[in-house]
Amino acid sequence: MKKEIMALLLAGGQGSRLGVLTKKIAKPAVLYGGKYRIIDFSLSNCINSGIDNVGVLTQYRPQKLNSHIGIGKPWDMDRITGGVTVLSPYMTEDAGQWYLGTANAIFHNIDYIDKVSPKYVIILSGDHIYKMDYSKMIGFHKGKQADATISVIGVPLHEACRYGIMNTDNEDRIFEFEEKPAQPKNTLASMGVYVFSWKILREYLINDDQDKASVHDFGKNIIPKMLNDGKSMWAYRFDGYWRDVGTIQSYWESNMDLVKRVPEFNLYDPDWKIYTPNPVKPAHYVAPEGRIKTSIVAEGCMIYGEVNNSVLFPGVYVSSGAVIKDSIVMSNSFIGRNSIIDKAIISESVVCGDNVKIGIGENIANEKRPDLYNCGITVIGEKASLPDNLQVGKNVVIEVGINQNNYCSFVVESGQSVLKGEECE
């Protein structure tokens, strides 16, 4: 059955700047906001915008993402016609490479798109946090009789060099695109949301695939080529909350935005729900001695200690005397008695012993990865086990697979190590 609109969701990114959080999963599958995964926001935007035909293009470690999406039931996309389809990664014959770029990923699914035969395609990133009515953007695209429309958002001038910048005329027609310019001419940053007329985009994808000099990327190749050819290209301005949670700091900050008394990003809007598979867990429990202040606490949590300005995912156990402050604790983690967790990200299924202190000392950048761990946030990897009385400084990361016996008496100085089992023997 022919559909006018089809969404293609790029969800294959590794998200290497998230460090240990994406060691085993793709960035769109990272947990967020107490019960969601990052990809839930783009998928929910689609169904809330009336788009029920979505192809999800995976690549890096897709297993958890595939399991999470399933047949699309939480988003009302388990349909005979349309719905959500997870598209398997394409591998080239050249040394087993995956997709060479974002445009290449779409190109290798042309047959799938042609079966739907949409008039327009909307291409989305699966790793941003925002709520957006795509139908309004598509309406804008139609009204301008555009070949391509790119959603943009204003960013601070000092951050503009991190984004693709759209230079426009007074009517928002794009006349120039600059990829991460050292001296940006304005602050209209691309959000990675594109609407194309499929007939036009199809032609450019085929031509791009034959261009040996291309890196097969929308920002570096497709968009500049369309501009050079004089195609009708427009900027669609978005003025809501949008966050690229691609670094440890931005991920932590965006979660902390949710616990404000009047949050900048509202997850409680009944007219724009964010859908996700729900765990089968009982309601959370707060013991008589338990205390919760300005926090998000999901179902299945048991609180015997104190939780302040934090986000707790389902099944977290906080023992008596423990204090969690300014932190994110992911699903099914255990915090032992009298432990203190201060400005940390605790991954899934972590076991934290008694009297553990996390986030102590000075804010010194991590010695081995100062580019990733430099903002005072301590990160504990999935399924790590922390022994009693351990002290962990700021900007320290403890990765998966540490042998508890190797560091039972190890005291970690602030930011001085990326801990691995073999380093603690």
Tab-separated table of C-alpha atoms in Angstrom:
chain	number	residue	atom	x	y	z
A	1	MET	CA	0.000	0.000	0.000
A	2	LYS	CA	1.451	3.346	-1.048
A	3	LYS	CA	2.139	5.845	1.733
A	4	GLU	CA	2.684	9.566	1.231
A	5	ILE	CA	5.153	9.832	4.120
A	6	MET	CA	7.789	7.399	5.304
A	7	ALA	CA	10.304	7.868	8.136
A	8	LEU	CA	13.838	6.479	8.067
A	9	LEU	CA	15.488	6.458	11.477
A	10	LEU	CA	19.290	6.280	11.557
A	11	ALA	CA	20.083	4.307	14.707
A	12	GLY	CA	23.451	2.751	13.995
A	13	GLY	CA	25.786	5.151	15.760
A	14	GLN	CA	28.286	3.898	18.310
A	15	GLY	CA	28.291	7.112	20.312
A	16	SER	CA	31.958	6.694	21.250
A	17	ARG	CA	31.982	9.958	23.241
A	18	LEU	CA	29.690	8.273	25.774
A	19	GLY	CA	32.561	5.988	26.670
A	20	VAL	CA	31.691	2.955	28.745
A	21	LEU	CA	27.940	3.631	28.389
A	22	THR	CA	28.108	2.491	24.763
A	23	LYS	CA	30.653	-0.277	25.228
A	24	LYS	CA	28.055	-2.954	24.475
A	25	ILE	CA	25.122	-1.076	22.954
A	26	ALA	CA	24.422	1.549	20.314
A	27	LYS	CA	23.884	5.111	21.460
A	28	PRO	CA	20.112	5.103	20.633
A	29	ALA	CA	19.698	2.161	23.034
A	30	VAL	CA	21.204	3.977	26.044
A	31	LEU	CA	18.751	4.389	28.933
A	32	TYR	CA	17.364	7.860	29.624
A	33	GLY	CA	14.973	9.639	31.969
A	34	GLY	CA	14.094	6.854	34.400
A	35	LYS	CA	12.368	4.434	32.017
A	36	TYR	CA	13.153	5.219	28.378
A	37	ARG	CA	15.847	4.561	25.812
A	38	ILE	CA	17.040	7.455	23.660
A	39	ILE	CA	15.438	6.076	20.493
A	40	ASP	CA	11.987	6.214	22.125
A	41	PHE	CA	11.770	9.944	21.492
A	42	SER	CA	12.129	9.769	17.711
A	43	LEU	CA	9.795	6.764	17.509
A	44	SER	CA	7.194	8.490	19.693
A	45	ASN	CA	7.489	11.677	17.647
A	46	CYS	CA	6.666	9.621	14.546
A	47	ILE	CA	3.465	8.053	15.863
A	48	ASN	CA	2.373	11.298	17.545
A	49	SER	CA	2.887	13.039	14.186
A	50	GLY	CA	0.726	10.510	12.353
A	51	ILE	CA	3.658	8.693	10.707
A	52	ASP	CA	3.147	4.949	11.057
A	53	ASN	CA	5.617	3.624	8.494
A	54	VAL	CA	9.137	3.701	9.946
A	55	GLY	CA	12.323	1.948	8.903
A	56	VAL	CA	15.009	1.749	11.603
A	57	LEU	CA	18.542	1.385	10.228
A	58	THR	CA	20.867	-0.287	12.726
A	59	GLN	CA	24.578	-1.019	12.613
A	60	TYR	CA	26.737	-0.952	15.767
A	61	ARG	CA	25.816	-3.677	18.311
A	62	PRO	CA	22.115	-3.741	17.374
A	63	GLN	CA	20.982	-6.669	19.543
A	64	LYS	CA	19.562	-4.709	22.484
A	65	LEU	CA	18.053	-2.111	20.153
A	66	ASN	CA	16.368	-4.804	18.078
A	67	SER	CA	14.991	-6.459	21.200
A	68	HIS	CA	13.726	-3.138	22.531
A	69	ILE	CA	11.871	-2.223	19.337
A	70	GLY	CA	10.524	-5.715	18.652
A	71	ILE	CA	7.455	-5.488	16.410
A	72	GLY	CA	6.741	-1.917	17.524
A	73	LYS	CA	3.823	-2.612	19.835
A	74	PRO	CA	4.558	0.108	22.453
A	75	TRP	CA	4.394	2.731	19.683
A	76	ASP	CA	1.258	1.217	18.075
A	77	MET	CA	3.339	0.181	15.073
A	78	ASP	CA	2.669	-3.583	15.103
A	79	ARG	CA	0.736	-3.364	11.851
A	80	ILE	CA	0.192	-5.604	8.859
A	81	THR	CA	0.691	-2.676	6.499
A	82	GLY	CA	3.414	-0.245	7.479
A	83	GLY	CA	4.479	-0.143	11.103
A	84	VAL	CA	8.116	-0.317	12.195
A	85	THR	CA	10.736	-2.400	10.393
A	86	VAL	CA	14.246	-2.947	11.705
A	87	LEU	CA	16.579	-2.989	8.715
A	88	SER	CA	19.639	-5.180	9.116
A	89	PRO	CA	23.097	-3.668	8.621
A	90	TYR	CA	24.503	-3.860	5.125
A	91	MET	CA	28.023	-5.232	4.823
A	92	THR	CA	30.234	-4.489	1.839
A	93	GLU	CA	32.571	-6.982	0.213
A	94	ASP	CA	35.502	-4.743	1.117
A	95	ALA	CA	36.952	-6.074	4.375
A	96	GLY	CA	33.512	-6.511	5.887
A	97	GLN	CA	32.774	-2.813	6.244
A	98	TRP	CA	29.369	-1.631	7.413
A	99	TYR	CA	27.561	1.376	5.981
A	100	LEU	CA	30.112	3.902	4.778
A	101	GLY	CA	27.999	6.932	5.767
A	102	THR	CA	24.465	8.116	6.452
A	103	ALA	CA	23.629	8.483	2.758
A	104	ASN	CA	25.113	5.062	2.054
A	105	ALA	CA	22.836	3.543	4.691
A	106	ILE	CA	19.743	4.934	2.942
A	107	PHE	CA	21.065	3.989	-0.508
A	108	HIS	CA	21.354	0.324	0.398
A	109	ASN	CA	17.689	0.298	1.417
A	110	ILE	CA	16.319	1.884	-1.761
A	111	ASP	CA	14.447	-1.310	-2.679
A	112	TYR	CA	12.697	-1.307	0.680
A	113	ILE	CA	11.689	2.342	0.264
A	114	ASP	CA	10.548	1.796	-3.321
A	115	LYS	CA	8.129	-0.905	-2.166
A	116	VAL	CA	6.382	1.719	-0.039
A	117	SER	CA	6.771	4.291	-2.832
A	118	PRO	CA	6.404	7.382	-0.630
A	119	LYS	CA	6.149	10.873	-2.042
A	120	TYR	CA	8.215	12.237	0.846
A	121	VAL	CA	10.740	10.714	3.241
A	122	ILE	CA	11.722	12.161	6.593
A	123	ILE	CA	15.166	11.126	7.793
A	124	LEU	CA	15.795	11.190	11.540
A	125	SER	CA	18.605	10.570	13.990
A	126	GLY	CA	17.841	8.052	16.707
A	127	ASP	CA	20.081	9.663	19.313
A	128	HIS	CA	18.536	13.040	20.168
A	129	ILE	CA	16.165	14.049	22.975
A	130	TYR	CA	13.270	16.226	21.818
A	131	LYS	CA	9.543	16.347	21.072
A	132	MET	CA	8.601	17.510	17.584
A	133	ASP	CA	5.491	17.387	15.415
A	134	TYR	CA	6.953	16.229	12.116
A	135	SER	CA	3.642	16.839	10.332
A	136	LYS	CA	4.176	20.596	10.700
A	137	MET	CA	7.615	20.344	9.144
A	138	ILE	CA	6.248	18.243	6.294
A	139	GLY	CA	3.489	20.812	5.788
A	140	PHE	CA	6.159	23.516	5.591
A	141	HIS	CA	8.043	21.425	3.015
A	142	LYS	CA	4.938	21.057	0.871
A	143	GLY	CA	4.062	24.743	1.152
A	144	LYS	CA	7.502	25.762	-0.106
A	145	GLN	CA	7.417	23.108	-2.836
A	146	ALA	CA	10.836	22.224	-1.553
A	147	ASP	CA	13.207	19.530	-2.713
A	148	ALA	CA	14.676	19.352	0.783
A	149	THR	CA	13.834	20.870	4.169
A	150	ILE	CA	16.238	20.776	7.109
A	151	SER	CA	15.150	21.393	10.673
A	152	VAL	CA	17.353	23.912	12.482
A	153	ILE	CA	17.644	25.226	16.007
A	154	GLY	CA	19.494	28.206	17.421
A	155	VAL	CA	22.544	27.307	19.492
A	156	PRO	CA	24.977	29.499	21.465
A	157	LEU	CA	27.635	31.044	19.244
A	158	HIS	CA	30.475	29.355	21.123
A	159	GLU	CA	28.896	25.942	20.408
A	160	ALA	CA	28.033	26.545	16.739
A	161	CYS	CA	31.380	25.121	15.599
A	162	ARG	CA	30.197	21.664	16.766
A	163	TYR	CA	27.299	21.524	14.295
A	164	GLY	CA	26.403	21.773	10.650
A	165	ILE	CA	25.363	25.425	10.188
A	166	MET	CA	22.708	26.541	7.696
A	167	ASN	CA	23.117	30.007	6.203
A	168	THR	CA	19.761	31.333	4.998
A	169	ASP	CA	18.176	34.370	3.426
A	170	ASN	CA	15.405	36.433	5.063
A	171	GLU	CA	12.794	33.862	4.051
A	172	ASP	CA	14.818	30.913	5.450
A	173	ARG	CA	15.832	29.567	2.082
A	174	ILE	CA	19.219	27.849	2.474
A	175	PHE	CA	21.984	29.183	0.268
A	176	GLU	CA	25.019	27.751	2.069
A	177	PHE	CA	25.861	24.867	4.395
A	178	GLU	CA	28.971	24.772	6.592
A	179	GLU	CA	29.980	21.580	8.360
A	180	LYS	CA	31.398	22.435	11.818
A	181	PRO	CA	32.835	25.815	10.777
A	182	ALA	CA	35.672	27.321	12.812
A	183	GLN	CA	34.077	30.765	12.427
A	184	PRO	CA	30.320	30.251	11.950
A	185	LYS	CA	28.358	32.961	10.168
A	186	ASN	CA	25.221	32.313	12.225
A	187	THR	CA	23.890	29.949	14.875
A	188	LEU	CA	21.259	27.943	12.964
A	189	ALA	CA	22.392	24.378	13.620
A	190	SER	CA	21.083	21.352	11.775
A	191	MET	CA	19.114	18.992	14.037
A	192	GLY	CA	19.687	16.007	11.764
A	193	VAL	CA	16.018	15.997	10.724
A	194	TYR	CA	15.533	16.130	6.942
A	195	VAL	CA	12.459	16.017	4.712
A	196	PHE	CA	13.118	15.125	1.076
A	197	SER	CA	10.949	14.601	-1.931
A	198	TRP	CA	11.788	10.943	-2.519
A	199	LYS	CA	12.075	11.131	-6.300
A	200	ILE	CA	14.780	13.804	-5.968
A	201	LEU	CA	16.651	12.176	-3.103
A	202	ARG	CA	16.661	8.789	-4.838
A	203	GLU	CA	18.476	10.268	-7.814
A	204	TYR	CA	21.111	11.921	-5.607
A	205	LEU	CA	21.703	8.747	-3.596
A	206	ILE	CA	22.353	6.724	-6.743
A	207	ASN	CA	24.726	9.349	-8.131
A	208	ASP	CA	26.514	9.646	-4.785
A	209	ASP	CA	27.081	5.892	-4.616
A	210	GLN	CA	28.926	6.087	-7.942
A	211	ASP	CA	31.136	8.970	-6.778
A	212	LYS	CA	34.406	7.422	-5.608
A	213	ALA	CA	35.485	10.689	-3.958
A	214	SER	CA	32.369	10.860	-1.755
A	215	VAL	CA	32.216	9.775	1.882
A	216	HIS	CA	28.495	9.153	1.327
A	217	ASP	CA	27.251	11.475	4.043
A	218	PHE	CA	24.227	13.790	4.003
A	219	GLY	CA	26.018	16.728	5.586
A	220	LYS	CA	29.267	16.385	3.658
A	221	ASN	CA	27.984	15.262	0.260
A	222	ILE	CA	24.242	15.121	-0.447
A	223	ILE	CA	23.229	18.522	0.949
A	224	PRO	CA	26.186	20.476	-0.542
A	225	LYS	CA	25.606	18.802	-3.925
A	226	MET	CA	21.917	19.736	-3.914
A	227	LEU	CA	22.805	23.315	-3.008
A	228	ASN	CA	25.369	23.497	-5.812
A	229	ASP	CA	22.721	22.244	-8.227
A	230	GLY	CA	20.333	25.016	-7.196
A	231	LYS	CA	17.697	22.773	-5.631
A	232	SER	CA	14.950	24.337	-3.539
A	233	MET	CA	16.197	23.896	0.036
A	234	TRP	CA	14.660	25.442	3.143
A	235	ALA	CA	15.349	25.719	6.863
A	236	TYR	CA	12.542	24.828	9.245
A	237	ARG	CA	13.019	26.577	12.593
A	238	PHE	CA	12.383	24.594	15.771
A	239	ASP	CA	12.203	26.430	19.096
A	240	GLY	CA	11.566	23.626	21.593
A	241	TYR	CA	13.867	21.520	23.762
A	242	TRP	CA	16.439	19.582	21.729
A	243	ARG	CA	19.530	17.913	23.086
A	244	ASP	CA	22.270	15.909	21.451
A	245	VAL	CA	23.243	13.698	24.391
A	246	GLY	CA	26.465	12.628	22.749
A	247	THR	CA	28.862	13.287	25.628
A	248	ILE	CA	28.963	12.224	29.265
A	249	GLN	CA	28.306	15.810	30.358
A	250	SER	CA	25.392	16.484	27.973
A	251	TYR	CA	23.815	13.115	28.833
A	252	TRP	CA	24.060	13.808	32.568
A	253	GLU	CA	22.809	17.397	32.190
A	254	SER	CA	19.802	16.385	30.106
A	255	ASN	CA	18.752	13.825	32.716
A	256	MET	CA	19.200	16.432	35.440
A	257	ASP	CA	16.961	18.807	33.449
A	258	LEU	CA	14.110	16.367	34.083
A	259	VAL	CA	14.212	16.635	37.873
A	260	LYS	CA	13.760	20.378	38.083
A	261	ARG	CA	10.552	21.486	39.763
A	262	VAL	CA	9.428	23.023	36.485
A	263	PRO	CA	11.400	20.932	33.968
A	264	GLU	CA	12.459	22.526	30.715
A	265	PHE	CA	11.602	19.251	28.998
A	266	ASN	CA	8.137	18.019	30.002
A	267	LEU	CA	7.624	14.258	29.950
A	268	TYR	CA	4.173	14.556	31.518
A	269	ASP	CA	2.272	16.101	28.593
A	270	PRO	CA	-0.804	13.874	28.012
A	271	ASP	CA	-1.091	15.186	24.460
A	272	TRP	CA	2.422	14.086	23.481
A	273	LYS	CA	3.298	10.880	25.248
A	274	ILE	CA	6.676	9.197	25.018
A	275	TYR	CA	6.124	5.472	24.571
A	276	THR	CA	8.387	2.606	25.608
A	277	PRO	CA	8.105	-1.046	26.681
A	278	ASN	CA	7.204	-1.124	30.358
A	279	PRO	CA	8.932	-3.540	32.760
A	280	VAL	CA	6.726	-5.833	34.788
A	281	LYS	CA	7.604	-4.508	38.225
A	282	PRO	CA	5.611	-3.449	41.283
A	283	ALA	CA	5.236	0.161	42.397
A	284	HIS	CA	8.299	1.661	44.065
A	285	TYR	CA	8.562	1.460	47.861
A	286	VAL	CA	9.897	4.085	50.276
A	287	ALA	CA	10.675	2.800	53.771
A	288	PRO	CA	9.931	4.894	56.888
A	289	GLU	CA	13.588	5.938	57.054
A	290	GLY	CA	13.781	6.518	53.306
A	291	ARG	CA	13.906	10.047	51.874
A	292	ILE	CA	13.351	11.274	48.303
A	293	LYS	CA	13.751	14.890	47.237
A	294	THR	CA	13.369	16.359	43.741
A	295	SER	CA	14.013	13.077	41.962
A	296	ILE	CA	12.563	10.653	39.428
A	297	VAL	CA	12.106	7.177	40.899
A	298	ALA	CA	10.758	4.472	38.602
A	299	GLU	CA	8.713	1.391	39.422
A	300	GLY	CA	10.233	-1.477	41.348
A	301	CYS	CA	12.693	0.672	43.312
A	302	MET	CA	13.117	0.128	47.048
A	303	ILE	CA	14.356	3.178	48.952
A	304	TYR	CA	15.726	2.752	52.482
A	305	GLY	CA	18.290	5.563	52.184
A	306	GLU	CA	18.235	9.092	50.714
A	307	VAL	CA	17.797	10.115	47.075
A	308	ASN	CA	18.351	13.767	46.164
A	309	ASN	CA	18.140	15.394	42.730
A	310	SER	CA	18.649	12.072	40.955
A	311	VAL	CA	17.132	9.739	38.375
A	312	LEU	CA	16.548	6.101	39.347
A	313	PHE	CA	15.512	3.482	36.800
A	314	PRO	CA	13.331	0.429	37.569
A	315	GLY	CA	14.474	-2.068	40.179
A	316	VAL	CA	17.118	0.029	41.965
A	317	TYR	CA	17.705	-0.882	45.631
A	318	VAL	CA	19.038	1.842	47.937
A	319	SER	CA	20.092	0.430	51.299
A	320	SER	CA	19.745	2.044	54.722
A	321	GLY	CA	22.119	4.952	55.288
A	322	ALA	CA	23.032	5.266	51.595
A	323	VAL	CA	22.895	8.715	49.966
A	324	ILE	CA	22.478	9.264	46.218
A	325	LYS	CA	22.927	12.848	45.049
A	326	ASP	CA	22.957	14.438	41.571
A	327	SER	CA	23.268	11.011	39.988
A	328	ILE	CA	21.763	8.590	37.479
A	329	VAL	CA	21.314	4.989	38.629
A	330	MET	CA	20.192	2.565	35.947
A	331	SER	CA	17.979	-0.506	36.155
A	332	ASN	CA	18.451	-3.267	38.739
A	333	SER	CA	21.483	-1.756	40.446
A	334	PHE	CA	22.133	-2.261	44.164
A	335	ILE	CA	23.558	0.433	46.446
A	336	GLY	CA	24.901	-0.901	49.746
A	337	ARG	CA	24.553	0.471	53.265
A	338	ASN	CA	26.067	3.862	54.101
A	339	SER	CA	27.413	4.311	50.580
A	340	ILE	CA	27.574	7.781	49.025
A	341	ILE	CA	27.007	8.272	45.298
A	342	ASP	CA	27.707	11.898	44.292
A	343	LYS	CA	27.438	13.136	40.694
A	344	ALA	CA	27.802	9.735	39.084
A	345	ILE	CA	26.296	7.580	36.363
A	346	ILE	CA	25.746	4.013	37.539
A	347	SER	CA	24.999	1.619	34.676
A	348	GLU	CA	22.637	-1.351	34.699
A	349	SER	CA	22.975	-4.224	37.194
A	350	VAL	CA	25.836	-2.700	39.182
A	351	VAL	CA	26.423	-4.044	42.691
A	352	CYS	CA	27.835	-1.404	45.002
A	353	GLY	CA	29.017	-2.684	48.378
A	354	ASP	CA	28.710	-1.089	51.831
A	355	ASN	CA	30.508	2.158	52.742
A	356	VAL	CA	31.510	2.880	49.149
A	357	LYS	CA	32.279	6.511	48.310
A	358	ILE	CA	31.871	7.531	44.658
A	359	GLY	CA	32.643	11.035	43.398
A	360	ILE	CA	35.069	12.192	46.084
A	361	GLY	CA	38.077	14.495	45.781
A	362	GLU	CA	39.085	17.175	43.303
A	363	ASN	CA	37.769	17.556	39.777
A	364	ILE	CA	40.824	16.317	37.875
A	365	ALA	CA	40.349	15.150	34.281
A	366	ASN	CA	40.763	11.441	33.677
A	367	GLU	CA	44.411	10.603	33.060
A	368	LYS	CA	43.886	8.180	30.178
A	369	ARG	CA	40.769	9.657	28.534
A	370	PRO	CA	40.624	13.363	29.428
A	371	ASP	CA	38.606	13.961	26.259
A	372	LEU	CA	35.702	11.859	27.592
A	373	TYR	CA	35.854	12.150	31.369
A	374	ASN	CA	36.563	15.721	32.416
A	375	CYS	CA	33.421	17.255	33.934
A	376	GLY	CA	33.478	15.759	37.433
A	377	ILE	CA	31.160	12.839	36.656
A	378	THR	CA	32.152	9.326	37.714
A	379	VAL	CA	30.911	6.491	35.485
A	380	ILE	CA	30.455	2.863	36.540
A	381	GLY	CA	29.991	0.335	33.733
A	382	GLU	CA	27.327	-2.322	33.371
A	383	LYS	CA	27.461	-5.248	35.818
A	384	ALA	CA	30.468	-3.886	37.687
A	385	SER	CA	30.855	-5.052	41.273
A	386	LEU	CA	32.281	-2.573	43.778
A	387	PRO	CA	33.583	-4.018	47.071
A	388	ASP	CA	32.949	-2.608	50.527
A	389	ASN	CA	34.864	0.528	51.547
A	390	LEU	CA	35.997	1.413	48.017
A	391	GLN	CA	36.668	5.114	47.350
A	392	VAL	CA	36.302	6.363	43.773
A	393	GLY	CA	37.282	9.866	42.672
A	394	LYS	CA	35.726	12.243	40.143
A	395	ASN	CA	36.130	11.509	36.414
A	396	VAL	CA	37.034	7.903	37.128
A	397	VAL	CA	35.442	5.197	34.976
A	398	ILE	CA	35.137	1.602	36.107
A	399	GLU	CA	34.532	-0.636	33.122
A	400	VAL	CA	32.702	-3.917	32.762
A	401	GLY	CA	34.503	-7.110	33.696
A	402	ILE	CA	36.533	-6.035	36.723
A	403	ASN	CA	37.411	-8.900	39.021
A	404	GLN	CA	36.350	-7.809	42.480
A	405	ASN	CA	39.240	-9.668	44.134
A	406	ASN	CA	41.717	-7.588	42.144
A	407	TYR	CA	40.907	-4.298	43.796
A	408	CYS	CA	39.279	-4.957	47.148
A	409	SER	CA	41.711	-2.614	48.876
A	410	PHE	CA	42.242	-0.280	45.914
A	411	VAL	CA	41.657	3.411	46.609
A	412	VAL	CA	41.141	5.390	43.422
A	413	GLU	CA	42.489	8.930	43.295
A	414	SER	CA	40.424	11.540	41.460
A	415	GLY	CA	40.532	11.078	37.724
A	416	GLN	CA	43.754	9.090	37.692
A	417	SER	CA	42.658	5.814	36.118
A	418	VAL	CA	40.414	4.013	33.719
A	419	LEU	CA	40.092	0.935	35.862
A	420	LYS	CA	40.314	-2.523	34.347
A	421	GLY	CA	40.810	-5.803	36.117
A	422	GLU	CA	44.335	-6.382	34.918
A	423	GLU	CA	45.461	-2.963	36.163
A	424	CYS	CA	44.446	-3.741	39.734
A	425	GLU	CA	46.207	-7.038	40.172
